PDB file of C-alpha atoms in Angstrom:
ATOM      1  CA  UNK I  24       1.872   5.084  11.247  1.00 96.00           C
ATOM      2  CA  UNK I  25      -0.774   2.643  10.994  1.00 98.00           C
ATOM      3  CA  UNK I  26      -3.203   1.270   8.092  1.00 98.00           C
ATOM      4  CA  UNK I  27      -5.883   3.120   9.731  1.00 98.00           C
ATOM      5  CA  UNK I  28      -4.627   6.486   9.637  1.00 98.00           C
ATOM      6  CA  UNK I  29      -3.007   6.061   6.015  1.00 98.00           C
ATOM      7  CA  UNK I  30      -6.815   4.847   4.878  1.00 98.00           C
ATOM      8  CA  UNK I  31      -7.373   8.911   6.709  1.00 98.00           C
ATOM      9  CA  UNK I  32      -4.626  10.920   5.437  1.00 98.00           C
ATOM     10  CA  UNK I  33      -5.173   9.301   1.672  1.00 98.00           C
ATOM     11  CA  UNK I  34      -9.031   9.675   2.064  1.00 98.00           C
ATOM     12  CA  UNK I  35      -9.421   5.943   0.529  1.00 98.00           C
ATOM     13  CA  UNK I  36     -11.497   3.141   0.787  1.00 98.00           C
ATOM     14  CA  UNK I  37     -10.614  -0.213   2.701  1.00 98.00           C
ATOM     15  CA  UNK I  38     -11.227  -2.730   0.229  1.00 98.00           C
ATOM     16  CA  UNK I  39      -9.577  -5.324   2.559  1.00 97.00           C
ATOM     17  CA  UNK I  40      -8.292  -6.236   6.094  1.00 96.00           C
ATOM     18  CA  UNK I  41     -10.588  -4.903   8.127  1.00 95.00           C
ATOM     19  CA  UNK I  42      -8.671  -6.777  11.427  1.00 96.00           C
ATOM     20  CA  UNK I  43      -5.397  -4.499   9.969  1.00 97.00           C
ATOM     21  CA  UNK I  44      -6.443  -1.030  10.877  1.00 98.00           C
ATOM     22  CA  UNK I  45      -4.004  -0.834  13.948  1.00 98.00           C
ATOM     23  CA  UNK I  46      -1.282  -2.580  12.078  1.00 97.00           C
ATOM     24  CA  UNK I  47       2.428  -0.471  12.186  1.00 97.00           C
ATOM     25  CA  UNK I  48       3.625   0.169   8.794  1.00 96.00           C
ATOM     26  CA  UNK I  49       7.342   1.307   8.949  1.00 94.00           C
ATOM     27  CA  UNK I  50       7.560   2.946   5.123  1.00 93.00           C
ATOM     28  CA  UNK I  51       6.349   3.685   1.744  1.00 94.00           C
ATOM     29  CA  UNK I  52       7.383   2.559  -1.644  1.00 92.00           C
ATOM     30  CA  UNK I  53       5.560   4.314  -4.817  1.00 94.00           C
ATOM     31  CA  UNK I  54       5.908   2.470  -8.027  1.00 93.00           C
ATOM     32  CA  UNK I  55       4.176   1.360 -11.346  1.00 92.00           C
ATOM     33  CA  UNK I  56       6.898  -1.090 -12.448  1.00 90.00           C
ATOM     34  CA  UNK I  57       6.689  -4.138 -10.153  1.00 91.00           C
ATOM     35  CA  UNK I  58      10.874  -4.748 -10.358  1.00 88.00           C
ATOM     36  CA  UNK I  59      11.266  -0.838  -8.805  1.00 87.00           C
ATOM     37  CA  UNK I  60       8.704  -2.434  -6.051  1.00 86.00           C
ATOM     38  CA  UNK I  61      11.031  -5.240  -5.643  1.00 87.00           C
ATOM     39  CA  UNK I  62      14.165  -3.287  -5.529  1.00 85.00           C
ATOM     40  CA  UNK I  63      12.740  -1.652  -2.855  1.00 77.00           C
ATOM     41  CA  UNK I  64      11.875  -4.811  -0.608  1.00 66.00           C
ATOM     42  CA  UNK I  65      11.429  -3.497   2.849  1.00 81.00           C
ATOM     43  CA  UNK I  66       8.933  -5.459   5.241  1.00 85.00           C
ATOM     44  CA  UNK I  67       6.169  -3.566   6.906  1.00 92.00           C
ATOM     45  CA  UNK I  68       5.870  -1.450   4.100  1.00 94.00           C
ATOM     46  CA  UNK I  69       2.759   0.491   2.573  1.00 96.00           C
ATOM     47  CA  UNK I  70       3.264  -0.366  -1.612  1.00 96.00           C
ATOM     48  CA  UNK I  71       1.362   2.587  -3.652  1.00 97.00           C
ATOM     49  CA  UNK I  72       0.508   2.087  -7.188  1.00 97.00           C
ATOM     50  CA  UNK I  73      -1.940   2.934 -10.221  1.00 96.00           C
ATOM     51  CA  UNK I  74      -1.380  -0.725 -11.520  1.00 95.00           C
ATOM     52  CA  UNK I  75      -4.145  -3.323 -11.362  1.00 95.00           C
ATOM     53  CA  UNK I  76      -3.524  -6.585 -11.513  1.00 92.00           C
ATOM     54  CA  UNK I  77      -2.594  -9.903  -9.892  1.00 90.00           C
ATOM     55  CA  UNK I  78       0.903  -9.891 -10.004  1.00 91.00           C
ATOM     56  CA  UNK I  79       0.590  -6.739  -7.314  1.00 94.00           C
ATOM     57  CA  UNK I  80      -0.571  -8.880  -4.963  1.00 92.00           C
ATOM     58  CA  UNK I  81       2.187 -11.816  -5.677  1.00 91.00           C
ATOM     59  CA  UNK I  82       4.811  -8.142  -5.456  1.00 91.00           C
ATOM     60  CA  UNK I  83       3.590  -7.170  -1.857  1.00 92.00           C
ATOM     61  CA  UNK I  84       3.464 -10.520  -0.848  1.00 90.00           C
ATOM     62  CA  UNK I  85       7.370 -10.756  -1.945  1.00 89.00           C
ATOM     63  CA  UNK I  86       8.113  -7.644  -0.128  1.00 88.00           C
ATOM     64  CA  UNK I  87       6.300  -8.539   3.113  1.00 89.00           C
ATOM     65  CA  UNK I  88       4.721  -5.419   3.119  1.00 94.00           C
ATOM     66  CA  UNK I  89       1.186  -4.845   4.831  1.00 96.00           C
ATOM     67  CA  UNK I  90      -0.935  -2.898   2.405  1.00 97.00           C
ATOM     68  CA  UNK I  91      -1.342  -1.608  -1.126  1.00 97.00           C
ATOM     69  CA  UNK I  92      -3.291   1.191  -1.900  1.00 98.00           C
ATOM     70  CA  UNK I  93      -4.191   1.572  -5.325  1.00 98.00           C
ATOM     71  CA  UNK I  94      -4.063   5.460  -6.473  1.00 98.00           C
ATOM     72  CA  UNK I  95      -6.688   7.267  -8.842  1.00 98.00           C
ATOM     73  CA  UNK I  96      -9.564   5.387  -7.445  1.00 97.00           C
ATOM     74  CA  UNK I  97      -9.044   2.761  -8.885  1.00 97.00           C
ATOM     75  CA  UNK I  98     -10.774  -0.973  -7.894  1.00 96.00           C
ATOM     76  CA  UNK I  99      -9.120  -4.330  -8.114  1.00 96.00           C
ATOM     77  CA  UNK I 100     -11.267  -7.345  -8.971  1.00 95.00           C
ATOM     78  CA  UNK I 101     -12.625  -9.880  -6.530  1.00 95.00           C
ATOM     79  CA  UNK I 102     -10.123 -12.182  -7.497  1.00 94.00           C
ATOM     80  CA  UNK I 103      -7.387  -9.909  -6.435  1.00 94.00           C
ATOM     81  CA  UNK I 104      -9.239  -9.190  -3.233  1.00 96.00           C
ATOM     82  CA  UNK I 105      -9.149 -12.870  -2.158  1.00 94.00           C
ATOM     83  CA  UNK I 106      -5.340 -13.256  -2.906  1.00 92.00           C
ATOM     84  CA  UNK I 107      -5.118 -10.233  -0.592  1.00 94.00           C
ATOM     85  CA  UNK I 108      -6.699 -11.585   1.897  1.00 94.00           C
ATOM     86  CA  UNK I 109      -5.038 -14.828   1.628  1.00 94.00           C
ATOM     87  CA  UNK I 110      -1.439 -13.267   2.062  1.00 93.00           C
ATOM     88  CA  UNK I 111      -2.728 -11.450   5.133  1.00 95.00           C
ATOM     89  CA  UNK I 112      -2.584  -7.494   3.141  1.00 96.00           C
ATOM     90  CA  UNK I 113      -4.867  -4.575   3.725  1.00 98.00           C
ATOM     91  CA  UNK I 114      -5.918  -2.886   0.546  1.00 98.00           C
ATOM     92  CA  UNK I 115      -7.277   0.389  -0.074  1.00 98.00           C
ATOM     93  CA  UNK I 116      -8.314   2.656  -3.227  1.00 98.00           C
ATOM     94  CA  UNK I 117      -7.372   6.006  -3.149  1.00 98.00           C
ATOM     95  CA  UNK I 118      -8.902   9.044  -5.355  1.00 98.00           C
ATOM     96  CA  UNK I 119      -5.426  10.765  -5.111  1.00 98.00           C
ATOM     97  CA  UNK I 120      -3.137  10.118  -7.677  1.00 98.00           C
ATOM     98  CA  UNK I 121       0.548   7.612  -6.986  1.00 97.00           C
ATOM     99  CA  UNK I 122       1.923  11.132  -6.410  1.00 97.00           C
ATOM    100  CA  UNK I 123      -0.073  12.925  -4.303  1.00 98.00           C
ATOM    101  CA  UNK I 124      -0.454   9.746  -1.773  1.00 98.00           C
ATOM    102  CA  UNK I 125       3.534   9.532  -1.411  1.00 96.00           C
ATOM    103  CA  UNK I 126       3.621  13.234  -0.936  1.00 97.00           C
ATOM    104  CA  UNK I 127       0.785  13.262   1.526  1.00 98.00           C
ATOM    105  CA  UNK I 128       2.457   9.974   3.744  1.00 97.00           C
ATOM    106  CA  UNK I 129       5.336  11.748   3.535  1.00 96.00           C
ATOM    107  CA  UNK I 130       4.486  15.313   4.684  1.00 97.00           C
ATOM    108  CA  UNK I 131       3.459  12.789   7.999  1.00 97.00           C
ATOM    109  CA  UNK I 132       6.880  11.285   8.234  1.00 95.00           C
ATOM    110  CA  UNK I 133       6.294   8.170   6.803  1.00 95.00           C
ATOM    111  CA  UNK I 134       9.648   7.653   5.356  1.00 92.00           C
ATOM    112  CA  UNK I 135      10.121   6.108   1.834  1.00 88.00           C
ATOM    113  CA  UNK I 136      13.109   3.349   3.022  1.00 70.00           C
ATOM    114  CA  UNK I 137      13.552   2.922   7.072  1.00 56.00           C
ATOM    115  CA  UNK I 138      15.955   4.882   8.602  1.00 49.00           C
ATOM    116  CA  UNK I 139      18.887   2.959  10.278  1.00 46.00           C
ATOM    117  CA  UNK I 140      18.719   1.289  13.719  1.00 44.00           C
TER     118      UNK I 140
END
């Protein structure tokens, strides 16, 4: 699945990486708490979340993942827009709730953890 077509499916916003749209992400994690993000720490992943602030950004970058959409329609500051950019992440705002977006990726087969080689 790429950026693109999760930006489609979750009916959100690109807030950032506008060169991304065609970039492969491989899975999904879900999470408020940013140590359940980090316990999830796969690479190419999309990171969905309701929480706004900087150490999001400083999360995905940890977990190499590509994007972070942020559920409930919800808008992170410019500053957290240029450390997005600066780590090379798509972001996108969502209306749909943390919930819904998983649920929606996953009905697609975007898998939560990838599946083994």
């Amino acid at each position: 699945m790429t950026i693109g077509e999760i930006r489609e499916i979750l009916h959100g916003k690109l807030l950032a990486g506008e060169d991304m749209l065609g970039e492969e992400v491989l899975c999904a994690c879900g999470a408020d708490l940013m140590s359940d993000a980090l316990a999830f720490a796969h690479e190419k992943a999309v990171l969905i979340t309701g929480l706004i602030n900087p150490q999001v950004m400083i999360t995905a970058e940890m977990l190499d993942a590509v994007c972070i959409v942020f559920s409930r329609g919800k808008q992170p500051s410019e500053e957290m827009l240029t450390l997005a950019r600066e780590a090379g992440l798509a972001v996108i705002s969502t209306p749909m709730t943390t919930y819904t977006s998983c649920g929606e990726l996953y009905l697609r087969h975007l898998p939560g953890s990838r599946q083994a080689d």
